[in-house]
Amino acid sequence: MKQLVKEMVRVSERGEKVLYPSIWESNNISDFTFLPSNRPINPKNVQDMLESVLDTGILRDIIVVRCNFVYYPGDGQHLLKVMELLEGLPIRFKLIEVETEEEVYKIVTRLNTTQKRFSFRNFINGWVHFRPEYQILIDFGKKYKVVDTVLVSIMTGTPINVSKELIKTGEFKIVDIDRVTKILNSISKYSGMTTFKLERYGSEGLYEFIKGVGLDEYLIKEDEFIRLSKEYIDERKISDTTFGNTKTYIKFFNEIWKRI
């Protein structure tokens, strides 16, 4: 492994300092270690990238983060796999140094947030190695079958756009596990007893509706609400119907609530 370009700092006309990482080259694929929180390698992406490299060459550097003398690919893991397939070619990369594996993953998530490469589930699966709350999120998702974005909103007590950012940055926290469990049990109970398809907008709509009337008030009238909902759904034969947005579900739930 050898250094080609030293790290440097340049100052913009506005006075901001900008780091230009050092550039290195290695001839040994075993120099690099994948984080357990990295996304799984997609064989199709590797094949597509291989064809691109053979057609146009290597047009970018891999980003590597060094921590405790271990070299972790922070961005470009598919390109690294391509280099492994090609064998014997130098692997060029930009190097960033940090002190902990958590800092490594923070850089990985930042790179993939700005470049829009990680899916929402990728962020969850990555942070679970550093944050126990993320494992609770995964377990609750399996148990209640609520989509990740809605589940995170419920568990953090924040709007979906806010809760998504909390997930990406590793700041996801469960505000009140007892309340969360009651809400999720109610969503599950409503769906199971009415057989009404909630899916993404429906579960979000029911959650917003429950917040609107108040959880305690809802639980008092829950059984009657479900009974009237099932009656309404059966009469109109709409158990297989799904609405196209959250507001329509909230309107539907409010209409049933008025009948209590």
Tab-separated table of C-alpha atoms in Angstrom, residues 40-222:
chain	number	residue	atom	x	y	z
A	40	PRO	CA	-25.142	-6.644	1.264
A	41	ILE	CA	-23.302	-6.828	-2.050
A	42	ASN	CA	-25.706	-6.922	-5.002
A	43	PRO	CA	-24.303	-9.326	-7.653
A	44	LYS	CA	-26.170	-7.559	-10.455
A	45	ASN	CA	-24.659	-4.203	-9.452
A	46	VAL	CA	-21.220	-5.804	-9.467
A	47	GLN	CA	-21.778	-7.236	-12.950
A	48	ASP	CA	-23.117	-3.936	-14.296
A	49	MET	CA	-20.173	-2.057	-12.793
A	50	LEU	CA	-17.711	-4.595	-14.214
A	51	GLU	CA	-19.102	-4.009	-17.694
A	52	SER	CA	-18.881	-0.249	-17.160
A	53	VAL	CA	-15.257	-0.461	-15.984
A	54	LEU	CA	-14.285	-2.587	-18.988
A	55	ASP	CA	-16.091	-0.171	-21.301
A	56	THR	CA	-15.052	3.244	-19.945
A	57	GLY	CA	-12.421	2.572	-17.281
A	58	ILE	CA	-12.378	3.416	-13.559
A	59	LEU	CA	-13.828	6.907	-13.323
A	60	ARG	CA	-13.876	7.395	-9.550
A	61	ASP	CA	-11.994	6.464	-6.408
A	62	ILE	CA	-13.225	4.253	-3.601
A	63	ILE	CA	-13.647	6.017	-0.244
A	64	VAL	CA	-11.925	4.149	2.583
A	65	VAL	CA	-12.167	4.957	6.292
A	66	ARG	CA	-9.286	3.832	8.504
A	67	CYS	CA	-9.990	3.024	12.146
A	68	ASN	CA	-7.449	1.359	14.448
A	69	PHE	CA	-5.327	0.352	11.434
A	70	VAL	CA	-8.301	-1.375	9.769
A	71	TYR	CA	-9.365	-0.132	6.313
A	72	TYR	CA	-13.144	-0.054	5.822
A	73	PRO	CA	-14.709	0.707	2.412
A	74	GLY	CA	-17.029	3.650	3.125
A	75	ASP	CA	-18.278	4.104	-0.413
A	76	GLY	CA	-17.582	2.030	-3.503
A	77	GLN	CA	-17.841	-1.484	-2.092
A	78	HIS	CA	-19.248	-2.747	-5.404
A	79	LEU	CA	-16.320	-1.227	-7.270
A	80	LEU	CA	-13.994	-2.922	-4.785
A	81	LYS	CA	-15.634	-6.264	-5.633
A	82	VAL	CA	-15.094	-5.512	-9.322
A	83	MET	CA	-11.391	-4.946	-8.651
A	84	GLU	CA	-11.310	-8.276	-6.809
A	85	LEU	CA	-12.792	-10.002	-9.877
A	86	LEU	CA	-10.316	-8.338	-12.243
A	87	GLU	CA	-7.344	-9.405	-10.077
A	88	GLY	CA	-3.888	-7.899	-10.053
A	89	LEU	CA	-4.903	-4.290	-10.723
A	90	PRO	CA	-4.072	-1.421	-8.332
A	91	ILE	CA	-6.969	-0.259	-6.166
A	92	ARG	CA	-7.007	3.529	-5.785
A	93	PHE	CA	-8.851	5.126	-2.886
A	94	LYS	CA	-9.275	8.307	-0.866
A	95	LEU	CA	-8.517	7.806	2.825
A	96	ILE	CA	-10.325	9.259	5.845
A	97	GLU	CA	-9.180	8.499	9.419
A	98	VAL	CA	-11.446	8.190	12.487
A	99	GLU	CA	-11.183	6.718	15.987
A	100	THR	CA	-14.247	4.404	16.326
A	101	GLU	CA	-16.310	2.048	14.169
A	102	GLU	CA	-19.373	4.152	14.946
A	103	GLU	CA	-17.645	7.144	13.358
A	104	VAL	CA	-16.907	4.938	10.353
A	105	TYR	CA	-20.587	4.158	9.950
A	106	LYS	CA	-21.566	7.809	10.390
A	107	ILE	CA	-19.396	8.623	7.389
A	108	VAL	CA	-20.881	5.705	5.442
A	109	THR	CA	-24.439	6.899	6.107
A	110	ARG	CA	-23.561	10.505	5.284
A	111	LEU	CA	-22.088	9.465	1.949
A	112	ASN	CA	-25.082	7.356	1.065
A	113	THR	CA	-27.610	9.967	2.249
A	114	THR	CA	-26.215	12.687	0.018
A	115	GLN	CA	-25.876	10.280	-2.910
A	116	LYS	CA	-29.303	8.682	-2.303
A	117	ARG	CA	-27.954	5.128	-2.456
A	118	PHE	CA	-29.175	3.647	0.812
A	119	SER	CA	-32.752	2.525	1.164
A	120	PHE	CA	-34.539	3.324	4.424
A	121	ARG	CA	-34.161	-0.308	5.475
A	122	ASN	CA	-30.409	-0.154	4.737
A	123	PHE	CA	-30.036	2.604	7.338
A	124	ILE	CA	-31.975	0.584	9.919
A	125	ASN	CA	-29.953	-2.576	9.286
A	126	GLY	CA	-26.723	-0.615	9.516
A	127	TRP	CA	-27.368	1.286	12.739
A	128	VAL	CA	-28.646	-1.832	14.507
A	129	HIS	CA	-24.995	-2.786	15.090
A	130	PHE	CA	-24.503	0.339	17.224
A	131	ARG	CA	-27.933	1.238	18.651
A	132	PRO	CA	-30.115	-1.285	20.592
A	133	GLU	CA	-33.259	0.752	19.821
A	134	TYR	CA	-32.932	-0.232	16.175
A	135	GLN	CA	-33.252	-3.911	17.081
A	136	ILE	CA	-36.484	-3.128	18.946
A	137	LEU	CA	-37.683	-1.353	15.805
A	138	ILE	CA	-36.883	-4.396	13.665
A	139	ASP	CA	-38.585	-6.754	16.133
A	140	PHE	CA	-41.708	-4.581	16.297
A	141	GLY	CA	-41.801	-4.396	12.509
A	142	LYS	CA	-41.834	-8.186	12.273
A	143	LYS	CA	-44.485	-8.498	14.974
A	144	TYR	CA	-46.922	-5.816	13.841
A	145	LYS	CA	-46.326	-5.770	10.058
A	146	VAL	CA	-46.385	-1.962	9.948
A	147	VAL	CA	-44.211	-0.352	7.263
A	148	ASP	CA	-40.915	1.053	8.506
A	149	THR	CA	-41.655	4.740	7.917
A	150	VAL	CA	-44.962	4.657	9.799
A	151	LEU	CA	-43.534	2.475	12.558
A	152	VAL	CA	-40.638	4.880	13.133
A	153	SER	CA	-43.055	7.815	13.252
A	154	ILE	CA	-45.133	6.046	15.900
A	155	MET	CA	-42.114	5.033	17.956
A	156	THR	CA	-40.521	8.498	17.942
A	157	GLY	CA	-43.751	10.507	18.172
A	158	THR	CA	-42.598	12.666	15.248
A	159	PRO	CA	-43.860	13.221	11.681
A	160	ILE	CA	-42.570	10.765	9.089
A	161	ASN	CA	-40.185	13.248	7.454
A	162	VAL	CA	-38.587	14.005	10.834
A	163	SER	CA	-38.443	10.380	11.978
A	164	LYS	CA	-36.757	9.324	8.711
A	165	GLU	CA	-33.913	11.744	9.349
A	166	LEU	CA	-33.570	10.424	12.922
A	167	ILE	CA	-33.118	6.927	11.511
A	168	LYS	CA	-30.514	8.007	8.973
A	169	THR	CA	-28.392	9.939	11.472
A	170	GLY	CA	-28.488	7.285	14.199
A	171	GLU	CA	-30.602	9.460	16.508
A	172	PHE	CA	-33.680	7.223	16.608
A	173	LYS	CA	-35.103	7.001	20.149
A	174	ILE	CA	-38.319	5.377	21.386
A	175	VAL	CA	-40.243	8.005	23.342
A	176	ASP	CA	-42.698	5.834	25.323
A	177	ILE	CA	-42.608	2.084	24.744
A	178	ASP	CA	-45.874	1.420	26.627
A	179	ARG	CA	-47.784	3.984	24.570
A	180	VAL	CA	-46.188	2.733	21.363
A	181	THR	CA	-47.202	-0.835	22.185
A	182	LYS	CA	-50.803	0.185	22.894
A	183	ILE	CA	-51.059	2.062	19.583
A	184	LEU	CA	-49.555	-0.805	17.594
A	185	ASN	CA	-51.808	-3.324	19.341
A	186	SER	CA	-54.800	-1.163	18.408
A	187	ILE	CA	-53.745	-0.919	14.764
A	188	SER	CA	-53.206	-4.685	14.656
A	189	LYS	CA	-56.533	-5.354	16.385
A	190	TYR	CA	-58.465	-3.061	14.032
A	191	SER	CA	-56.963	-4.638	10.935
A	192	GLY	CA	-57.442	-8.184	12.208
A	193	MET	CA	-61.047	-7.797	13.393
A	194	THR	CA	-62.352	-5.723	10.464
A	195	THR	CA	-60.178	-7.399	7.782
A	196	PHE	CA	-59.927	-3.906	6.288
A	197	LYS	CA	-56.670	-3.422	4.390
A	198	LEU	CA	-54.665	-0.704	6.079
A	199	GLU	CA	-51.208	-1.026	4.526
A	200	ARG	CA	-49.055	2.126	4.510
A	201	TYR	CA	-51.650	4.941	4.327
A	202	GLY	CA	-54.210	3.066	6.403
A	203	SER	CA	-51.913	2.391	9.339
A	204	GLU	CA	-50.653	5.968	9.227
A	205	GLY	CA	-54.238	7.237	9.009
A	206	LEU	CA	-55.399	5.170	11.975
A	207	TYR	CA	-52.388	6.317	13.991
A	208	GLU	CA	-53.126	9.981	13.202
A	209	PHE	CA	-56.812	9.439	13.998
A	210	ILE	CA	-55.995	7.846	17.373
A	211	LYS	CA	-53.709	10.780	18.177
A	212	GLY	CA	-56.495	13.164	17.260
A	213	VAL	CA	-59.154	11.666	19.533
A	214	GLY	CA	-56.641	10.782	22.256
A	215	LEU	CA	-55.334	7.295	23.011
A	216	ASP	CA	-57.207	6.921	26.323
A	217	GLU	CA	-60.511	7.983	24.757
A	218	TYR	CA	-59.939	5.684	21.811
A	219	LEU	CA	-59.240	2.647	24.001
A	220	ILE	CA	-62.466	3.239	25.950
A	221	LYS	CA	-64.509	3.170	22.751
A	222	GLU	CA	-62.272	0.861	20.719
